[in-house]
Tab-separated table of C-alpha atoms in Angstrom:
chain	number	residue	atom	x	y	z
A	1	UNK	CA	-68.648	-19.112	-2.385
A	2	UNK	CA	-69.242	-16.813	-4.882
A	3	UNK	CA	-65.761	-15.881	-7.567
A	4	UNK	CA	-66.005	-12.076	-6.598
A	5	UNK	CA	-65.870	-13.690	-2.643
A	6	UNK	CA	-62.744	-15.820	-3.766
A	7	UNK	CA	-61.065	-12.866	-6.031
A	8	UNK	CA	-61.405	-10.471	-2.798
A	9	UNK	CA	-59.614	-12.979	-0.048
A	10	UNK	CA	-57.105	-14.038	-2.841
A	11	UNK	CA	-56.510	-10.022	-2.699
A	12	UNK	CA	-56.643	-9.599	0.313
A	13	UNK	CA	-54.096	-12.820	1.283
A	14	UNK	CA	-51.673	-11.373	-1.169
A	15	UNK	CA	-51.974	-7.528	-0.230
A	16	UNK	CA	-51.257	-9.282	3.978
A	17	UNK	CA	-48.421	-11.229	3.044
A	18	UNK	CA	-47.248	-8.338	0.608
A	19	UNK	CA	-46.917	-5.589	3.650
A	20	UNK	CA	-45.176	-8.034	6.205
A	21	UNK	CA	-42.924	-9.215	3.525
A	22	UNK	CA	-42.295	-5.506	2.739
A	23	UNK	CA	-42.292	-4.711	6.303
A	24	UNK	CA	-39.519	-7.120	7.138
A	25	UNK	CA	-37.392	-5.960	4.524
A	26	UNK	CA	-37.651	-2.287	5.318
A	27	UNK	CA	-36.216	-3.090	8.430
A	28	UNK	CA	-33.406	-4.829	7.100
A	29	UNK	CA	-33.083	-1.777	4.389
A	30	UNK	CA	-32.905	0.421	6.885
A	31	UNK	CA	-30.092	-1.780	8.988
A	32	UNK	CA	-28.559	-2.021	5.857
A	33	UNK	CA	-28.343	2.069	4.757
A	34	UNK	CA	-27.085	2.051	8.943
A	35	UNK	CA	-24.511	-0.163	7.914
A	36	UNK	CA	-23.845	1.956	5.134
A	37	UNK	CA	-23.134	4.830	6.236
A	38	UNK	CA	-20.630	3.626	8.907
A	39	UNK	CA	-18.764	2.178	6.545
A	40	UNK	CA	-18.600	5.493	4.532
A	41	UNK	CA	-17.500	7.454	7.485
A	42	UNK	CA	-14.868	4.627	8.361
A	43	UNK	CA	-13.808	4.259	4.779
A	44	UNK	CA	-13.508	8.114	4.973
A	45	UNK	CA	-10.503	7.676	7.702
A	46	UNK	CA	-8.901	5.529	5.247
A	47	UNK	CA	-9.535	2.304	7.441
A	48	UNK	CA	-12.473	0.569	5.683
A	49	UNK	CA	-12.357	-3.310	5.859
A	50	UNK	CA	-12.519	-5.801	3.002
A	51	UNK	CA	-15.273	-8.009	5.054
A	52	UNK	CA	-17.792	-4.967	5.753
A	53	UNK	CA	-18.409	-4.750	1.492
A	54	UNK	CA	-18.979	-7.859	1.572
A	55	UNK	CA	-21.641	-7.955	3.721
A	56	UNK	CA	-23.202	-5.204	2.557
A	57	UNK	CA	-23.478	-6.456	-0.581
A	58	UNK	CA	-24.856	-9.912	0.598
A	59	UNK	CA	-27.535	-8.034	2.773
A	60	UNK	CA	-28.596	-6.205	-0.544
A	61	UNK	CA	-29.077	-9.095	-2.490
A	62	UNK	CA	-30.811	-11.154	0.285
A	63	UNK	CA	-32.900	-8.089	0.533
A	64	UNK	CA	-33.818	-7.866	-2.845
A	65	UNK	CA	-34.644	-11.547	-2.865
A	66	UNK	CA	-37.393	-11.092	-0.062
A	67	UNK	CA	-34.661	-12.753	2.237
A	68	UNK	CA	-35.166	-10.326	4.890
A	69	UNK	CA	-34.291	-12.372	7.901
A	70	UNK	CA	-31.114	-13.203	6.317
A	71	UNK	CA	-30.633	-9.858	5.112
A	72	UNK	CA	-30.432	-8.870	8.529
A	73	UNK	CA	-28.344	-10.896	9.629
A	74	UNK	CA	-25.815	-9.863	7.103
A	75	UNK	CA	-26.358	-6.107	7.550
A	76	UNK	CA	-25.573	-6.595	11.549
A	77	UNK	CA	-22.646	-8.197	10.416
A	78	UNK	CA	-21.802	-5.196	8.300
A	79	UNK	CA	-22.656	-2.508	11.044
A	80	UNK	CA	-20.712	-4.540	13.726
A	81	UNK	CA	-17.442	-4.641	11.567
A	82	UNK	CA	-18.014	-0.928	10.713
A	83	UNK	CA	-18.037	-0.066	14.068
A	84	UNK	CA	-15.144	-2.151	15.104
A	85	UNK	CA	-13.345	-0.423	12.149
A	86	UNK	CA	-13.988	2.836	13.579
A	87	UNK	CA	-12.398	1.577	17.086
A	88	UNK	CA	-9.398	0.720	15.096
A	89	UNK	CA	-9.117	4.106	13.108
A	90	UNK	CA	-9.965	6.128	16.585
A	91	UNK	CA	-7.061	4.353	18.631
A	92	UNK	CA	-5.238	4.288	15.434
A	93	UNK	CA	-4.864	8.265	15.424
A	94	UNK	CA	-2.245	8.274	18.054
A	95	UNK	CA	-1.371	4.240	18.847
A	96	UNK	CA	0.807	4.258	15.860
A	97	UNK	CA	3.365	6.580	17.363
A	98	UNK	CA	4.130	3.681	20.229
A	99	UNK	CA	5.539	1.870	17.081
A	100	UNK	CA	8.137	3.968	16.012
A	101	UNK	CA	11.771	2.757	15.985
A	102	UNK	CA	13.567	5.227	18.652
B	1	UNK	CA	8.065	20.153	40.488
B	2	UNK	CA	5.579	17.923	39.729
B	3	UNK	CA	4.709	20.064	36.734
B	4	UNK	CA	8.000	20.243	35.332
B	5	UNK	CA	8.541	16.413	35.456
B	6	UNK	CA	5.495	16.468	33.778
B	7	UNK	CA	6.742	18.883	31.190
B	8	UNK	CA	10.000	17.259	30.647
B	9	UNK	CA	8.565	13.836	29.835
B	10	UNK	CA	6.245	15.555	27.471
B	11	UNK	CA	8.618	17.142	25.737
B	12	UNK	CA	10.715	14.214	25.535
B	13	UNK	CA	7.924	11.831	24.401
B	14	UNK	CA	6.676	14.256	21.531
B	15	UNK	CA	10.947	14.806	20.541
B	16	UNK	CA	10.831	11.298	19.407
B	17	UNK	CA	7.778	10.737	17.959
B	18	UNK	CA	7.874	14.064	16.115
B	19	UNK	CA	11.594	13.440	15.118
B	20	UNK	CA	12.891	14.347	11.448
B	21	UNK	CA	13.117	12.286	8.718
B	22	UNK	CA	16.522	12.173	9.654
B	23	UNK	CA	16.561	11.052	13.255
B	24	UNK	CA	13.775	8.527	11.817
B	25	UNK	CA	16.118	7.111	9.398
B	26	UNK	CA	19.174	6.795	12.040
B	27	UNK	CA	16.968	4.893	14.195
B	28	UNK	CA	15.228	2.989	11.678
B	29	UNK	CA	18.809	1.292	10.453
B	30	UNK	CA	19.801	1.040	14.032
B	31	UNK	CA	16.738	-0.963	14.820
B	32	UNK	CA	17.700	-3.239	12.146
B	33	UNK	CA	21.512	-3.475	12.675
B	34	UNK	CA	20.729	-4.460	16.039
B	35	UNK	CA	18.127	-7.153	15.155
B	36	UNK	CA	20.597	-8.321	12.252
B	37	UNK	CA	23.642	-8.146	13.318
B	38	UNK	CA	25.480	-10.375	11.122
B	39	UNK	CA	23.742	-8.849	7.946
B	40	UNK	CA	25.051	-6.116	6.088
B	41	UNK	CA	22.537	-2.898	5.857
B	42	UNK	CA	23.504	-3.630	1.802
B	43	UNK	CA	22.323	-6.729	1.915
B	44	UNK	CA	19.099	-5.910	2.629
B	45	UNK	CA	17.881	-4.719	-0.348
B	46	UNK	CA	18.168	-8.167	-1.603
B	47	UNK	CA	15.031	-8.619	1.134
B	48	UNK	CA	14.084	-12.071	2.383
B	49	UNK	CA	17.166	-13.502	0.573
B	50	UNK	CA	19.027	-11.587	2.554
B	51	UNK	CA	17.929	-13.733	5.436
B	52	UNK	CA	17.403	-16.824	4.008
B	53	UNK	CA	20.294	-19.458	2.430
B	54	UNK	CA	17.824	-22.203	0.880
B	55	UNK	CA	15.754	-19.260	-0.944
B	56	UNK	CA	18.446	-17.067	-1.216
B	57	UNK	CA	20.260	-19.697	-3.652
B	58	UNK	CA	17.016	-20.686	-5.284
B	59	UNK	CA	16.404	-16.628	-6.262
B	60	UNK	CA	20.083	-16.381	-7.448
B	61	UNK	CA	19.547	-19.305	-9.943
B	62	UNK	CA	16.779	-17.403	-11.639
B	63	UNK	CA	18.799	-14.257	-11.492
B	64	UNK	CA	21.795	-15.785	-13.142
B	65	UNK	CA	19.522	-17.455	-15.888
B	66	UNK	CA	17.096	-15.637	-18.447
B	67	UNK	CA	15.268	-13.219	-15.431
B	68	UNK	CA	11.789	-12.765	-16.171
B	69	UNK	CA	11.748	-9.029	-16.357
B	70	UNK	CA	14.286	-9.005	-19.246
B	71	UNK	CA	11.949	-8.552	-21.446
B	72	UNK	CA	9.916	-5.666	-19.631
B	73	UNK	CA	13.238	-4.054	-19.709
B	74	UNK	CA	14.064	-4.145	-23.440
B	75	UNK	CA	10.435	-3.424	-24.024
B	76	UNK	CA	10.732	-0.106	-21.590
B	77	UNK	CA	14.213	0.611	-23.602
B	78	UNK	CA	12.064	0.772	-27.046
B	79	UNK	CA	9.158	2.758	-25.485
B	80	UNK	CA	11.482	4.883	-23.661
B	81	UNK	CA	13.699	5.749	-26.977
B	82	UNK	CA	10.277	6.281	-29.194
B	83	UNK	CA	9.165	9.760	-29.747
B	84	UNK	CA	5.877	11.400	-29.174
B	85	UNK	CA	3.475	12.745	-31.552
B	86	UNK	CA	4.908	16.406	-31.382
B	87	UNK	CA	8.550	15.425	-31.664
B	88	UNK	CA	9.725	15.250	-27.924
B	89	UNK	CA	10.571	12.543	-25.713
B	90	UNK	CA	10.805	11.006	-22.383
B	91	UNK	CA	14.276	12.587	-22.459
B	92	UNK	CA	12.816	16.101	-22.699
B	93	UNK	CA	11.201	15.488	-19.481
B	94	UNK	CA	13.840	13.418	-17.698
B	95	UNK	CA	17.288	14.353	-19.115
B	96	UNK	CA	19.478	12.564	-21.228
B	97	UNK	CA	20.378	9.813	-19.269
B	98	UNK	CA	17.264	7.641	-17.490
B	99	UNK	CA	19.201	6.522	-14.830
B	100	UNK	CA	16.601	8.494	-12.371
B	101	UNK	CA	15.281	6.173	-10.311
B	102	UNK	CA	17.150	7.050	-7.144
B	103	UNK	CA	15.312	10.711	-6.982
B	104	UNK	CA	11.545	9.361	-6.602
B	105	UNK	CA	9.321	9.850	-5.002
B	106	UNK	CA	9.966	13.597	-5.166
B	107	UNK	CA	8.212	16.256	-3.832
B	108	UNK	CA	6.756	18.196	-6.730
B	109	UNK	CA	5.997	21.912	-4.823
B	110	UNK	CA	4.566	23.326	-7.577
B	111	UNK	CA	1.577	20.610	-7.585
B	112	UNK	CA	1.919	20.414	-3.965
B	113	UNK	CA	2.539	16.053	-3.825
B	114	UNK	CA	4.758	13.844	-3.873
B	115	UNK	CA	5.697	12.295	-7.401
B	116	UNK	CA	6.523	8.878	-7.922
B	117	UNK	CA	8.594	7.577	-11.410
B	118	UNK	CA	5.453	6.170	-12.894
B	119	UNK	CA	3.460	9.708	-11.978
B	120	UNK	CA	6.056	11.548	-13.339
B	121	UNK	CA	6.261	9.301	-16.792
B	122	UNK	CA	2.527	9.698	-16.686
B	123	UNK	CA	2.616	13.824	-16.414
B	124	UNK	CA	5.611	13.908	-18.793
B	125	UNK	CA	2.949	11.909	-21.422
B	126	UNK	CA	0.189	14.841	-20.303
B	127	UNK	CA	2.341	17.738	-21.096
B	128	UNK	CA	3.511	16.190	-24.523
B	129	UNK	CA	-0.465	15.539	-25.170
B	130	UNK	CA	-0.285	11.748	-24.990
B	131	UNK	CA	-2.828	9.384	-23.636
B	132	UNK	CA	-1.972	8.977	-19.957
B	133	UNK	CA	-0.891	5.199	-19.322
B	134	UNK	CA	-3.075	2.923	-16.708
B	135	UNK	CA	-0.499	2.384	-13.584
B	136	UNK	CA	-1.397	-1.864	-14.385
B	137	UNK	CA	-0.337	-1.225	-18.305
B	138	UNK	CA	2.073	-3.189	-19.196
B	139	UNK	CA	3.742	-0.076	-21.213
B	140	UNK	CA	3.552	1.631	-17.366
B	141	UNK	CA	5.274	-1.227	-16.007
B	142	UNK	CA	8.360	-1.697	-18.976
B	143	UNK	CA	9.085	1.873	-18.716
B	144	UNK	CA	9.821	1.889	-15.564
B	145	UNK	CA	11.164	-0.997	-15.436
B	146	UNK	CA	14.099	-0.265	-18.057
B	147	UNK	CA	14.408	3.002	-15.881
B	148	UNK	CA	15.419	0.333	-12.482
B	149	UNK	CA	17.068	-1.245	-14.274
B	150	UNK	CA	19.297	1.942	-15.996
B	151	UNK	CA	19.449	3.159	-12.214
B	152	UNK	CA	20.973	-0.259	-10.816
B	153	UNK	CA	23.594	1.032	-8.601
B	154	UNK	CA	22.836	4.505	-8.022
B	155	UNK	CA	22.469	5.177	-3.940
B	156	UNK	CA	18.759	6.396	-2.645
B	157	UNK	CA	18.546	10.159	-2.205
B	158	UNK	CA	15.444	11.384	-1.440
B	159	UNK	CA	14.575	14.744	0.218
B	160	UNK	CA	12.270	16.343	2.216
B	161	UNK	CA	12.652	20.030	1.063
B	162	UNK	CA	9.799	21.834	3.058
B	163	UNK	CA	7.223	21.623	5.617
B	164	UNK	CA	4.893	20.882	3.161
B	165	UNK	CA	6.949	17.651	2.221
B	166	UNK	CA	7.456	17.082	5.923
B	167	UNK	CA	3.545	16.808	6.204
B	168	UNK	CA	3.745	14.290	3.298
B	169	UNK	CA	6.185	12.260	4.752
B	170	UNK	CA	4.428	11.926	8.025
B	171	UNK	CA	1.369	10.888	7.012
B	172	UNK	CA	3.121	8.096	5.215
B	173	UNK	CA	5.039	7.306	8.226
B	174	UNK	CA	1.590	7.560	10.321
B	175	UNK	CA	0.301	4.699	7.513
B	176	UNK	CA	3.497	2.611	8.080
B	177	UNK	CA	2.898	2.701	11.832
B	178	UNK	CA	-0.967	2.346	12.038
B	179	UNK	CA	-2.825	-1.038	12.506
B	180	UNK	CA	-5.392	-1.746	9.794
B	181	UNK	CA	-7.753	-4.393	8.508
B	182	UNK	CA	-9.654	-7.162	10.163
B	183	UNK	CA	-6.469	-8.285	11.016
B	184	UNK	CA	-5.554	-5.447	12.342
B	185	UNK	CA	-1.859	-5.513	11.315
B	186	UNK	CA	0.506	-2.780	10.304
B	187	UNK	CA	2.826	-2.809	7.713
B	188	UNK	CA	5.409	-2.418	10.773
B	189	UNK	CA	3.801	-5.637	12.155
B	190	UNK	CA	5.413	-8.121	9.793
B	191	UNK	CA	8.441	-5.737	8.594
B	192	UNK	CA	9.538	-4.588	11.270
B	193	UNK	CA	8.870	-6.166	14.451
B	194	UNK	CA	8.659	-9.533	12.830
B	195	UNK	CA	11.155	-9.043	10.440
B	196	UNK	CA	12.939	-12.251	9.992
B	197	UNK	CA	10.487	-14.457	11.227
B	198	UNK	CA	8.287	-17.050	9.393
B	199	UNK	CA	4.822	-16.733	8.204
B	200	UNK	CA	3.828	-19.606	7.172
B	201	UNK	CA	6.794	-20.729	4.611
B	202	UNK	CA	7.625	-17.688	4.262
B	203	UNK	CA	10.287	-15.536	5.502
B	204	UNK	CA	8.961	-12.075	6.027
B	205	UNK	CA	11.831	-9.543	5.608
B	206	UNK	CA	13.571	-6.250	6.833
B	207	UNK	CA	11.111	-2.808	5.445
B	208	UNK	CA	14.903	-1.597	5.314
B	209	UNK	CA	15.458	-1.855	1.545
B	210	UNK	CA	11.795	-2.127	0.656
B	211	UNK	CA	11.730	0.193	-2.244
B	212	UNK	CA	15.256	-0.694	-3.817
B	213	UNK	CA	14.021	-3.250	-6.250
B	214	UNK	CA	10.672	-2.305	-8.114
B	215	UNK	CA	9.193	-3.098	-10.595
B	216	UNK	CA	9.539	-6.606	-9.705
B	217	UNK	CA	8.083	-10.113	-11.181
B	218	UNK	CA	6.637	-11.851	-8.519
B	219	UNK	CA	5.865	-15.275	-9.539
B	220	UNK	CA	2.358	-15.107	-7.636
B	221	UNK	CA	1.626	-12.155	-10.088
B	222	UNK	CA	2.915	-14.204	-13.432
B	223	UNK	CA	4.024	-11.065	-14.285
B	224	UNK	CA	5.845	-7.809	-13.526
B	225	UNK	CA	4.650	-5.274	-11.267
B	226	UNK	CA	4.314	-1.858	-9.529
B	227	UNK	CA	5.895	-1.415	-5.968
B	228	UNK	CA	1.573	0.273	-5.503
B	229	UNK	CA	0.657	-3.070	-6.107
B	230	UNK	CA	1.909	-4.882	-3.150
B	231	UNK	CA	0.894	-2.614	-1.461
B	232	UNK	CA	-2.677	-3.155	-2.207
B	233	UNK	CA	-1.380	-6.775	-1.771
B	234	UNK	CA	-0.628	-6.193	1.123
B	235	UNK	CA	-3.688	-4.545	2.830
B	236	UNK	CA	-5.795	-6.913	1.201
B	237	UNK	CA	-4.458	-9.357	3.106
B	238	UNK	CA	-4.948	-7.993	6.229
B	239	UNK	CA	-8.564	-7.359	5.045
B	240	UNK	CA	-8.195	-3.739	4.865
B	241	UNK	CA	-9.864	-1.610	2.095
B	242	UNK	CA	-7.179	-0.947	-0.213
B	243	UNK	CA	-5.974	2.207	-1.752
B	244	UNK	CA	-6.023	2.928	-5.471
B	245	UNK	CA	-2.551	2.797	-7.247
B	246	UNK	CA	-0.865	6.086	-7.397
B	247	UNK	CA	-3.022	7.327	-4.489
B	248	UNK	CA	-1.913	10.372	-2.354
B	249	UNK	CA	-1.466	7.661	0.269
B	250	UNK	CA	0.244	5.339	-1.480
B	251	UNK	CA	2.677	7.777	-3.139
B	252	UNK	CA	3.180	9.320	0.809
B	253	UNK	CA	3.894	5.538	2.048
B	254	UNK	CA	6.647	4.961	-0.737
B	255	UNK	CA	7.831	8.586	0.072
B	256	UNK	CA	8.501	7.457	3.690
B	257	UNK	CA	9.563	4.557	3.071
B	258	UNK	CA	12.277	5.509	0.150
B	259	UNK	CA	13.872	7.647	2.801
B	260	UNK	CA	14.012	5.001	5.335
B	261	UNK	CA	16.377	3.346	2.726
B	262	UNK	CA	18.188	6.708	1.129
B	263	UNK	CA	21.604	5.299	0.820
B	264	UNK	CA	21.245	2.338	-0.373
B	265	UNK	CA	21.605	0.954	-3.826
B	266	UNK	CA	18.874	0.319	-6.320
B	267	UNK	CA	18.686	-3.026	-7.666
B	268	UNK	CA	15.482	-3.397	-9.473
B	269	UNK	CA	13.837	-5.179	-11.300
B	270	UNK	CA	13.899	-7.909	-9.886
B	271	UNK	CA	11.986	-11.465	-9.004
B	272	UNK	CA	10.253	-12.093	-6.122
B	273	UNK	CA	8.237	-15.635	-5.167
């Protein structure tokens, strides 16, 4: 075993563990800038909620520390409570009125 | 036939959700004279006191001592009598006396929003070229405080002079109304239809009133503070997003909600647990 043979599969190890790390992540990025954006478009309506930051901002840093399958968890977490915000602020449009003293 | 049933309970239904700020009031005190009946509507603006002998007599011992917002007040009394760098003061802006309170939130048509006290101290500073305060400063919070506390007394009277005011005012009552948060509670939810009741230890009280008393000291605080900032209390804890102080929907919520109590009499600053 020649040290050019060793210096290649050392390479080659990291450059394969490199792309799936980076490949797991992206996916979680990319859950992540889904997340995002539904909480700008809920925020927006004025009915953002405290919880959906938070996650967002745990996904980014589990992200950034190559925790990708706990980054994705996190961003779910963020996209679900988006979404449920934006039930709240659709129903909210009109539901309100119900609540008015007569 | 069918149609005009039809017709008639639309009309109806949209009549009293679409009612003016008027009719709103009228059934807003109603609401609350029938859930209260042995409370005067006057005594609301003394809030969960006014339902509640243990606190009630616990609040009235630190009112009767050295309140903690005395000094705000003497503090807002020197700021307010100081005079800006070109020679004018907050009496150029306000008139001579600053026993103003009961007029804000206005609507300002010429900027086209409504104007709380602390917006309007802020855009008298602007137009004498002073720094503009920070709505948390405590300078903010004495001025207006010594301005309650001037106004003690005076009755509510806020108008809605246009439709453009009208659209103010219903947004804020739309905020009042809507659900928000993870909790997905409105500010209706505790004030109004659980008005009264307990929340943990605490007795949550009548939205009637609301307004009357800011800027308060709230002993969670430590310190004195903006009406704006329970509000942002109070959607953070319902784990909605809150709004900035001063915000358009802020200032439309206490715009509402200062009508709701137009008539009564102001009696801030004052403590709150």
């Amino acid at each position: 075993m020649t040290p050019k043979f060793v210096g290649m599969a050392a390479l080659s190890l990291m450059l394969v563990s490199g792309s799936v790390l980076a490949d797991e992540c992206s996916e979680a990025n990319a859950l992540i800038q889904t997340a995002r954006d539904a909480y700008d478009a809920v925020d927006a309506r004025g009915f953002a909620w405290v919880p959906t930051e938070a996650y967002l901002t745990e996904a980014k840093a589990d992200s950034a520390a190559g925790a990708c399958e706990q980054a994705m968890v996190n961003a779910q977490r963020a996209l679900d409570t988006a979404k449920a915000a934006m039930v709240q602020a659709e129903n909210e449009a009109t539901a309100w009125q119900s609540r008015v003293p007569k | 036939m069918k149609h005009a049933v039809t017709l008639a309970l639309f009309t109806t239904l949209s009549l009293s959700v679409w009612a003016g700020p008027e009719e709103d009031r009228t059934a807003f005190v109603q609401f609350f004279e029938k859930r209260f009946p042995s409370i005067a509507l006057e005594e609301h603006v003394n809030g969960a006191y006014a339902l509640d002998e243990d606190k009630r007599k616990q609040w009235e011992a630190l009112e009767s001592g050295f309140p903690p917002y005395e000094d705000a007040v003497f503090d807002g009394e020197a700021l307010w009598d100081e005079s800006f760098a070109n020679g004018a003061s907050y009496s150029d802006c306000f008139g001579d006396s600053p026993a103003v309170k009961q007029h804000y939130p206005l609507w300002d048509a010429e900027r086209g929003g409504v104007v709380t006290l602390e917006l309007a101290i802020n855009n008298c500073r602007e137009s004498n070229g002073e720094k503009l305060l920070d709505y948390t400063d405590y300078a903010m919070v004495a001025l207006s405080a010594y301005v309650a506390f001037e106004s003690r007394g005076e009755p509510i009277a806020i108008e809605v002079p246009d439709q453009a005011a009208l659209a103010a005012y219903e947004e804020g009552k739309a905020f009042y109304y809507q659900r928000r948060g993870q909790l997905n509670f409105a500010c209706s939810s505790c004030h109004l239809e659980m008005a009264g009741n307990k929340l943990r230890s605490e007795r949550l009280s009548a939205a009637l009133g609301h307004v009357t008393h800011w800027p308060t000291y709230r002993s969670k605080w430590d310190e004195v503070g903006p009406l704006h900032k329970r509000f942002m209390e109070c959607n953070d804890q319902v784990k909605a997003k809150a709004f900035e102080l001063q915000s358009e929907e802020y200032r439309n919520l206490e715009y509402f909600l200062s009508y709701m109590s137009n008539g009564l009499p102001l009696n801030g600053p004052t403590t709150r647990k």
